[in-house]
């Protein structure tokens, strides 16, 4: 029997900036057109697969009657990070996952965004600080 060594991410401290407002993750049929309410101010992510059209945006824009999970707080990973740099997201989500906090991560070309249920935010921020990360509060 051989043993396998698993490399772990560096102990790099990541700064997360809290985004204003609350977010929703909406699910539409895979063939649905992108609705006009999807785009606008704030963080927006639109993804399509064979199973769904998924839209993450400010929850106030998602109409009643649209299947959506609401009440998410969004955080932006403050970079810059090299495109191929590894372990950045893992170092942030590991302490949350290991402590039973559900997460939703959206990656873009230039960065990553972490979404947490509003009810988990205080505990999550404590866990992140304990792991050496920094969460910036909303300005003002």
Short mmCIF file of N, CA and C in Angstrom, two decimals:
data_model
loop_
_atom_site.label_atom_id
_atom_site.label_comp_id
_atom_site.label_asym_id
_atom_site.label_seq_id
_atom_site.Cartn_x
_atom_site.Cartn_y
_atom_site.Cartn_z
N UNK A 1 0.85 -1.18 0.00
CA UNK A 1 0.00 0.00 0.00
C UNK A 1 0.89 1.24 0.00
N UNK A 2 0.59 2.17 -0.88
CA UNK A 2 1.36 3.41 -0.92
C UNK A 2 0.53 4.53 -0.33
N UNK A 3 1.23 5.50 0.18
CA UNK A 3 0.49 6.65 0.72
C UNK A 3 0.56 7.79 -0.27
N UNK A 4 -0.49 8.55 -0.31
CA UNK A 4 -0.57 9.68 -1.22
C UNK A 4 -0.53 10.95 -0.40
N UNK A 5 0.26 11.87 -0.84
CA UNK A 5 0.35 13.16 -0.15
C UNK A 5 -0.61 14.14 -0.83
N UNK A 6 -1.39 14.82 -0.04
CA UNK A 6 -2.31 15.83 -0.57
C UNK A 6 -1.78 17.19 -0.20
N UNK A 7 -1.57 18.02 -1.20
CA UNK A 7 -1.08 19.35 -0.87
C UNK A 7 -2.25 20.23 -0.45
N UNK A 8 -2.02 21.09 0.49
CA UNK A 8 -3.04 21.99 0.98
C UNK A 8 -2.72 23.40 0.54
N UNK A 9 -3.71 24.26 0.47
CA UNK A 9 -3.46 25.63 0.04
C UNK A 9 -2.58 26.37 1.04
N UNK A 10 -1.91 27.38 0.56
CA UNK A 10 -1.08 28.17 1.44
C UNK A 10 -1.95 28.84 2.50
N UNK A 11 -1.32 29.32 3.52
CA UNK A 11 -2.06 29.98 4.60
C UNK A 11 -2.24 31.46 4.29
N UNK A 12 -2.36 31.76 3.04
CA UNK A 12 -2.55 33.13 2.59
C UNK A 12 -3.83 33.73 3.14
N UNK A 13 -3.75 34.94 3.59
CA UNK A 13 -4.92 35.64 4.11
C UNK A 13 -5.67 36.30 2.94
N UNK A 14 -6.96 36.03 2.86
CA UNK A 14 -7.79 36.58 1.80
C UNK A 14 -8.67 37.67 2.40
N UNK A 15 -8.81 38.76 1.67
CA UNK A 15 -9.73 39.83 2.09
C UNK A 15 -11.00 39.70 1.26
N UNK A 16 -12.14 39.78 1.95
CA UNK A 16 -13.45 39.72 1.30
C UNK A 16 -14.17 41.03 1.55
N UNK A 17 -14.68 41.64 0.50
CA UNK A 17 -15.44 42.89 0.62
C UNK A 17 -16.93 42.56 0.58
N UNK A 18 -17.67 43.03 1.57
CA UNK A 18 -19.11 42.80 1.63
C UNK A 18 -19.80 43.70 0.62
N UNK A 19 -20.68 43.10 -0.19
CA UNK A 19 -21.44 43.87 -1.17
C UNK A 19 -22.75 44.33 -0.54
N UNK A 20 -23.22 45.52 -0.92
CA UNK A 20 -24.49 46.01 -0.36
C UNK A 20 -25.69 45.22 -0.89
N UNK A 21 -26.77 45.25 -0.16
CA UNK A 21 -28.05 44.63 -0.53
C UNK A 21 -28.02 43.12 -0.35
N UNK A 22 -29.16 42.52 -0.61
CA UNK A 22 -29.30 41.07 -0.53
C UNK A 22 -29.51 40.53 -1.93
N UNK A 23 -29.09 39.30 -2.12
CA UNK A 23 -29.11 38.67 -3.42
C UNK A 23 -30.05 37.47 -3.44
N UNK A 24 -30.43 37.09 -4.64
CA UNK A 24 -31.24 35.89 -4.86
C UNK A 24 -30.59 35.08 -5.97
N UNK A 25 -30.81 33.78 -5.91
CA UNK A 25 -30.38 32.89 -6.98
C UNK A 25 -31.66 32.31 -7.57
N UNK A 26 -31.94 32.69 -8.82
CA UNK A 26 -33.18 32.29 -9.48
C UNK A 26 -32.90 31.15 -10.46
N UNK A 27 -33.92 30.30 -10.58
CA UNK A 27 -33.82 29.17 -11.52
C UNK A 27 -34.96 29.25 -12.51
N UNK A 28 -34.60 29.29 -13.80
CA UNK A 28 -35.58 29.30 -14.87
C UNK A 28 -35.35 28.07 -15.74
N UNK A 29 -36.28 27.81 -16.63
CA UNK A 29 -36.15 26.68 -17.55
C UNK A 29 -34.91 26.86 -18.42
N UNK A 30 -34.28 25.77 -18.84
CA UNK A 30 -33.03 25.89 -19.61
C UNK A 30 -33.18 26.65 -20.92
N UNK A 31 -34.35 26.59 -21.55
CA UNK A 31 -34.55 27.27 -22.83
C UNK A 31 -35.09 28.70 -22.67
N UNK A 32 -35.30 29.15 -21.43
CA UNK A 32 -35.86 30.50 -21.21
C UNK A 32 -34.91 31.58 -21.72
N UNK A 33 -35.51 32.64 -22.23
CA UNK A 33 -34.72 33.82 -22.61
C UNK A 33 -34.25 34.51 -21.33
N UNK A 34 -33.12 35.20 -21.42
CA UNK A 34 -32.65 35.96 -20.26
C UNK A 34 -33.61 37.12 -20.05
N UNK A 35 -34.27 37.18 -18.89
CA UNK A 35 -35.28 38.21 -18.68
C UNK A 35 -34.66 39.58 -18.44
N UNK A 36 -35.37 40.65 -18.77
CA UNK A 36 -34.83 42.00 -18.61
C UNK A 36 -34.50 42.35 -17.15
N UNK A 37 -35.20 41.75 -16.19
CA UNK A 37 -34.94 42.07 -14.78
C UNK A 37 -33.60 41.53 -14.30
N UNK A 38 -32.99 40.62 -15.05
CA UNK A 38 -31.75 39.97 -14.60
C UNK A 38 -30.58 40.95 -14.53
N UNK A 39 -30.50 41.86 -15.46
CA UNK A 39 -29.35 42.76 -15.52
C UNK A 39 -29.66 44.08 -14.84
N UNK A 40 -28.62 44.69 -14.29
CA UNK A 40 -28.77 45.97 -13.62
C UNK A 40 -27.66 46.16 -12.61
N UNK A 41 -27.84 47.09 -11.67
CA UNK A 41 -26.81 47.37 -10.68
C UNK A 41 -26.49 46.15 -9.82
N UNK A 42 -25.33 46.19 -9.20
CA UNK A 42 -24.92 45.11 -8.31
C UNK A 42 -24.29 43.96 -9.06
N UNK A 43 -23.90 42.96 -8.32
CA UNK A 43 -23.30 41.76 -8.89
C UNK A 43 -24.38 40.98 -9.64
N UNK A 44 -24.05 40.51 -10.83
CA UNK A 44 -24.97 39.70 -11.64
C UNK A 44 -24.17 38.55 -12.24
N UNK A 45 -24.74 37.36 -12.14
CA UNK A 45 -24.15 36.20 -12.81
C UNK A 45 -25.28 35.44 -13.49
N UNK A 46 -25.06 35.11 -14.76
CA UNK A 46 -26.06 34.38 -15.54
C UNK A 46 -25.36 33.16 -16.12
N UNK A 47 -25.89 31.98 -15.80
CA UNK A 47 -25.31 30.72 -16.28
C UNK A 47 -26.41 29.86 -16.87
N UNK A 48 -26.10 29.22 -17.97
CA UNK A 48 -27.07 28.32 -18.60
C UNK A 48 -26.42 26.94 -18.74
N UNK A 49 -27.20 25.92 -18.41
CA UNK A 49 -26.79 24.54 -18.64
C UNK A 49 -27.94 23.83 -19.33
N UNK A 50 -27.79 22.55 -19.58
CA UNK A 50 -28.87 21.78 -20.18
C UNK A 50 -30.05 21.60 -19.24
N UNK A 51 -29.84 21.89 -17.97
CA UNK A 51 -30.89 21.69 -16.96
C UNK A 51 -31.57 22.97 -16.50
N UNK A 52 -30.92 24.11 -16.67
CA UNK A 52 -31.48 25.34 -16.10
C UNK A 52 -30.81 26.60 -16.64
N UNK A 53 -31.49 27.71 -16.44
CA UNK A 53 -30.91 29.05 -16.58
C UNK A 53 -30.86 29.58 -15.16
N UNK A 54 -29.67 29.87 -14.67
CA UNK A 54 -29.49 30.33 -13.29
C UNK A 54 -29.06 31.78 -13.29
N UNK A 55 -29.77 32.59 -12.50
CA UNK A 55 -29.48 34.02 -12.45
C UNK A 55 -29.26 34.43 -11.00
N UNK A 56 -28.11 35.03 -10.73
CA UNK A 56 -27.82 35.59 -9.42
C UNK A 56 -27.81 37.10 -9.58
N UNK A 57 -28.66 37.78 -8.80
CA UNK A 57 -28.74 39.24 -8.89
C UNK A 57 -29.38 39.77 -7.61
N UNK A 58 -29.50 41.08 -7.52
CA UNK A 58 -30.16 41.67 -6.36
C UNK A 58 -31.56 41.07 -6.23
N UNK A 59 -31.90 40.65 -5.02
CA UNK A 59 -33.19 39.95 -4.85
C UNK A 59 -34.39 40.83 -5.15
N UNK A 60 -34.24 42.14 -4.99
CA UNK A 60 -35.38 43.03 -5.25
C UNK A 60 -35.80 43.02 -6.71
N UNK A 61 -34.92 42.57 -7.61
CA UNK A 61 -35.26 42.54 -9.03
C UNK A 61 -35.97 41.26 -9.45
N UNK A 62 -35.89 40.21 -8.64
CA UNK A 62 -36.49 38.94 -9.01
C UNK A 62 -37.99 39.00 -8.72
N UNK A 63 -38.82 38.88 -9.75
CA UNK A 63 -40.27 38.99 -9.55
C UNK A 63 -40.83 37.85 -8.69
N UNK A 64 -41.90 38.16 -7.98
CA UNK A 64 -42.62 37.12 -7.26
C UNK A 64 -43.07 36.08 -8.28
N UNK A 65 -43.13 34.86 -7.86
CA UNK A 65 -43.55 33.80 -8.76
C UNK A 65 -42.40 33.12 -9.49
N UNK A 66 -41.20 33.74 -9.48
CA UNK A 66 -40.02 33.11 -10.08
C UNK A 66 -39.37 32.24 -9.01
N UNK A 67 -39.05 31.00 -9.37
CA UNK A 67 -38.38 30.12 -8.41
C UNK A 67 -37.03 30.73 -8.06
N UNK A 68 -36.84 31.03 -6.77
CA UNK A 68 -35.60 31.67 -6.34
C UNK A 68 -35.33 31.39 -4.88
N UNK A 69 -34.07 31.34 -4.55
CA UNK A 69 -33.64 31.25 -3.16
C UNK A 69 -33.13 32.64 -2.81
N UNK A 70 -33.75 33.27 -1.84
CA UNK A 70 -33.47 34.67 -1.50
C UNK A 70 -32.71 34.79 -0.18
N UNK A 71 -32.24 36.00 0.10
CA UNK A 71 -31.61 36.28 1.38
C UNK A 71 -30.14 35.92 1.45
N UNK A 72 -29.44 36.06 0.35
CA UNK A 72 -28.01 35.78 0.31
C UNK A 72 -27.23 37.09 0.47
N UNK A 73 -26.13 37.02 1.21
CA UNK A 73 -25.20 38.14 1.34
C UNK A 73 -23.99 37.80 0.47
N UNK A 74 -23.56 38.76 -0.33
CA UNK A 74 -22.46 38.51 -1.27
C UNK A 74 -21.18 39.20 -0.81
N UNK A 75 -20.07 38.52 -1.07
CA UNK A 75 -18.74 39.02 -0.75
C UNK A 75 -17.86 38.86 -1.98
N UNK A 76 -17.05 39.88 -2.25
CA UNK A 76 -16.11 39.84 -3.38
C UNK A 76 -14.71 39.54 -2.85
N UNK A 77 -14.05 38.57 -3.43
CA UNK A 77 -12.65 38.29 -3.08
C UNK A 77 -11.83 39.47 -3.59
N UNK A 78 -11.08 40.12 -2.72
CA UNK A 78 -10.29 41.28 -3.11
C UNK A 78 -8.94 40.79 -3.61
N UNK A 79 -8.65 41.02 -4.88
CA UNK A 79 -7.41 40.55 -5.52
C UNK A 79 -6.40 41.66 -5.63
N UNK A 80 -5.54 41.54 -6.56
CA UNK A 80 -5.61 40.63 -7.70
C UNK A 80 -5.04 39.25 -7.37
N UNK A 81 -5.52 38.26 -8.13
CA UNK A 81 -5.02 36.90 -8.06
C UNK A 81 -4.65 36.49 -9.48
N UNK A 82 -3.57 35.74 -9.61
CA UNK A 82 -3.20 35.23 -10.92
C UNK A 82 -4.27 34.26 -11.39
N UNK A 83 -4.54 34.25 -12.70
CA UNK A 83 -5.63 33.43 -13.24
C UNK A 83 -5.49 31.96 -12.84
N UNK A 84 -4.28 31.43 -12.84
CA UNK A 84 -4.06 30.03 -12.53
C UNK A 84 -3.71 29.75 -11.08
N UNK A 85 -3.78 30.76 -10.22
CA UNK A 85 -3.40 30.59 -8.82
C UNK A 85 -4.38 29.62 -8.14
N UNK A 86 -3.83 28.69 -7.40
CA UNK A 86 -4.67 27.66 -6.78
C UNK A 86 -4.85 27.89 -5.28
N UNK A 87 -5.93 27.32 -4.75
CA UNK A 87 -6.15 27.33 -3.31
C UNK A 87 -6.83 28.55 -2.75
N UNK A 88 -7.12 29.55 -3.56
CA UNK A 88 -7.72 30.79 -3.08
C UNK A 88 -9.13 30.51 -2.55
N UNK A 89 -9.98 29.96 -3.39
CA UNK A 89 -11.36 29.69 -2.99
C UNK A 89 -11.39 28.63 -1.88
N UNK A 90 -10.59 27.59 -2.03
CA UNK A 90 -10.57 26.53 -1.03
C UNK A 90 -10.23 27.05 0.35
N UNK A 91 -9.27 27.96 0.44
CA UNK A 91 -8.86 28.47 1.76
C UNK A 91 -9.99 29.22 2.45
N UNK A 92 -10.91 29.78 1.67
CA UNK A 92 -12.04 30.52 2.25
C UNK A 92 -13.21 29.58 2.56
N UNK A 93 -13.51 28.67 1.65
CA UNK A 93 -14.70 27.83 1.88
C UNK A 93 -14.44 26.69 2.85
N UNK A 94 -13.19 26.26 3.00
CA UNK A 94 -12.91 25.12 3.88
C UNK A 94 -13.40 25.35 5.31
N UNK A 95 -13.04 26.47 5.98
CA UNK A 95 -13.51 26.62 7.36
C UNK A 95 -15.04 26.73 7.46
N UNK A 96 -15.67 27.20 6.42
CA UNK A 96 -17.13 27.30 6.43
C UNK A 96 -17.76 25.92 6.25
N UNK A 97 -17.30 25.18 5.26
CA UNK A 97 -17.83 23.86 4.99
C UNK A 97 -17.59 22.91 6.16
N UNK A 98 -16.41 22.97 6.74
CA UNK A 98 -16.09 22.09 7.87
C UNK A 98 -16.94 22.39 9.10
N UNK A 99 -17.59 23.54 9.11
CA UNK A 99 -18.44 23.92 10.23
C UNK A 99 -19.91 23.99 9.85
N UNK A 100 -20.28 23.33 8.77
CA UNK A 100 -21.67 23.17 8.40
C UNK A 100 -22.35 24.39 7.80
N UNK A 101 -21.58 25.32 7.26
CA UNK A 101 -22.17 26.51 6.64
C UNK A 101 -22.19 26.31 5.12
N UNK A 102 -23.39 26.37 4.56
CA UNK A 102 -23.55 26.23 3.12
C UNK A 102 -23.07 27.47 2.40
N UNK A 103 -22.50 27.28 1.25
CA UNK A 103 -21.96 28.39 0.48
C UNK A 103 -22.40 28.29 -0.97
N UNK A 104 -22.32 29.40 -1.66
CA UNK A 104 -22.55 29.46 -3.10
C UNK A 104 -21.42 30.32 -3.64
N UNK A 105 -20.63 29.80 -4.56
CA UNK A 105 -19.49 30.53 -5.12
C UNK A 105 -19.71 30.74 -6.61
N UNK A 106 -19.45 31.96 -7.05
CA UNK A 106 -19.52 32.28 -8.47
C UNK A 106 -18.16 32.86 -8.87
N UNK A 107 -17.58 32.27 -9.89
CA UNK A 107 -16.30 32.76 -10.39
C UNK A 107 -16.49 33.49 -11.70
N UNK A 108 -15.73 34.55 -11.87
CA UNK A 108 -15.72 35.30 -13.11
C UNK A 108 -14.29 35.30 -13.65
N UNK A 109 -14.06 35.93 -14.77
CA UNK A 109 -12.71 35.97 -15.33
C UNK A 109 -11.74 36.61 -14.35
N UNK A 110 -12.15 37.71 -13.72
CA UNK A 110 -11.24 38.46 -12.85
C UNK A 110 -11.34 38.12 -11.37
N UNK A 111 -12.32 37.33 -10.95
CA UNK A 111 -12.40 37.10 -9.52
C UNK A 111 -13.49 36.14 -9.11
N UNK A 112 -13.66 36.07 -7.81
CA UNK A 112 -14.62 35.15 -7.22
C UNK A 112 -15.53 35.90 -6.27
N UNK A 113 -16.74 35.36 -6.13
CA UNK A 113 -17.73 35.91 -5.22
C UNK A 113 -18.28 34.79 -4.36
N UNK A 114 -18.39 35.04 -3.08
CA UNK A 114 -18.93 34.09 -2.12
C UNK A 114 -20.28 34.60 -1.67
N UNK A 115 -21.29 33.74 -1.71
CA UNK A 115 -22.61 34.10 -1.20
C UNK A 115 -22.94 33.19 -0.03
N UNK A 116 -23.44 33.81 1.04
CA UNK A 116 -23.81 33.10 2.25
C UNK A 116 -25.24 33.47 2.63
N UNK A 117 -25.95 32.51 3.20
CA UNK A 117 -27.29 32.81 3.70
C UNK A 117 -27.14 33.86 4.81
N UNK A 118 -28.02 34.84 4.79
CA UNK A 118 -27.94 35.94 5.76
C UNK A 118 -27.86 35.43 7.20
N UNK A 119 -28.59 34.37 7.51
CA UNK A 119 -28.62 33.83 8.87
C UNK A 119 -27.26 33.26 9.30
N UNK A 120 -26.39 32.92 8.34
CA UNK A 120 -25.08 32.34 8.65
C UNK A 120 -23.94 33.35 8.69
N UNK A 121 -24.21 34.59 8.33
CA UNK A 121 -23.14 35.57 8.12
C UNK A 121 -22.29 35.86 9.35
N UNK A 122 -22.91 36.10 10.47
CA UNK A 122 -22.13 36.44 11.66
C UNK A 122 -21.18 35.30 12.03
N UNK A 123 -21.71 34.09 12.07
CA UNK A 123 -20.87 32.93 12.41
C UNK A 123 -19.80 32.72 11.34
N UNK A 124 -20.16 32.88 10.08
CA UNK A 124 -19.20 32.70 9.00
C UNK A 124 -18.06 33.70 9.10
N UNK A 125 -18.36 34.95 9.40
CA UNK A 125 -17.31 35.97 9.54
C UNK A 125 -16.37 35.63 10.69
N UNK A 126 -16.91 35.10 11.77
CA UNK A 126 -16.07 34.68 12.90
C UNK A 126 -15.15 33.54 12.47
N UNK A 127 -15.70 32.56 11.76
CA UNK A 127 -14.89 31.44 11.28
C UNK A 127 -13.81 31.90 10.29
N UNK A 128 -14.18 32.82 9.40
CA UNK A 128 -13.20 33.33 8.44
C UNK A 128 -12.07 34.07 9.15
N UNK A 129 -12.41 34.89 10.13
CA UNK A 129 -11.37 35.60 10.89
C UNK A 129 -10.48 34.60 11.62
N UNK A 130 -11.07 33.56 12.17
CA UNK A 130 -10.29 32.53 12.85
C UNK A 130 -9.35 31.79 11.92
N UNK A 131 -9.67 31.74 10.65
CA UNK A 131 -8.82 31.10 9.65
C UNK A 131 -7.81 32.07 9.05
N UNK A 132 -7.78 33.31 9.54
CA UNK A 132 -6.79 34.29 9.08
C UNK A 132 -7.26 35.18 7.95
N UNK A 133 -8.54 35.14 7.60
CA UNK A 133 -9.07 35.99 6.55
C UNK A 133 -9.66 37.26 7.13
N UNK A 134 -9.93 38.21 6.25
CA UNK A 134 -10.48 39.50 6.70
C UNK A 134 -11.72 39.82 5.90
N UNK A 135 -12.80 40.17 6.60
CA UNK A 135 -14.04 40.55 5.93
C UNK A 135 -14.26 42.04 6.16
N UNK A 136 -14.29 42.78 5.06
CA UNK A 136 -14.52 44.23 5.15
C UNK A 136 -16.00 44.50 5.24
N UNK A 137 -16.40 45.32 6.21
CA UNK A 137 -17.83 45.65 6.31
C UNK A 137 -18.24 46.58 5.19
N UNK A 138 -19.53 46.79 5.07
CA UNK A 138 -20.03 47.75 4.10
C UNK A 138 -19.47 49.12 4.42
N UNK A 139 -19.07 49.90 3.42
CA UNK A 139 -18.60 51.26 3.71
C UNK A 139 -19.72 52.13 4.24
N UNK A 140 -19.33 53.07 5.10
CA UNK A 140 -20.28 54.05 5.63
C UNK A 140 -20.99 53.52 6.78
#
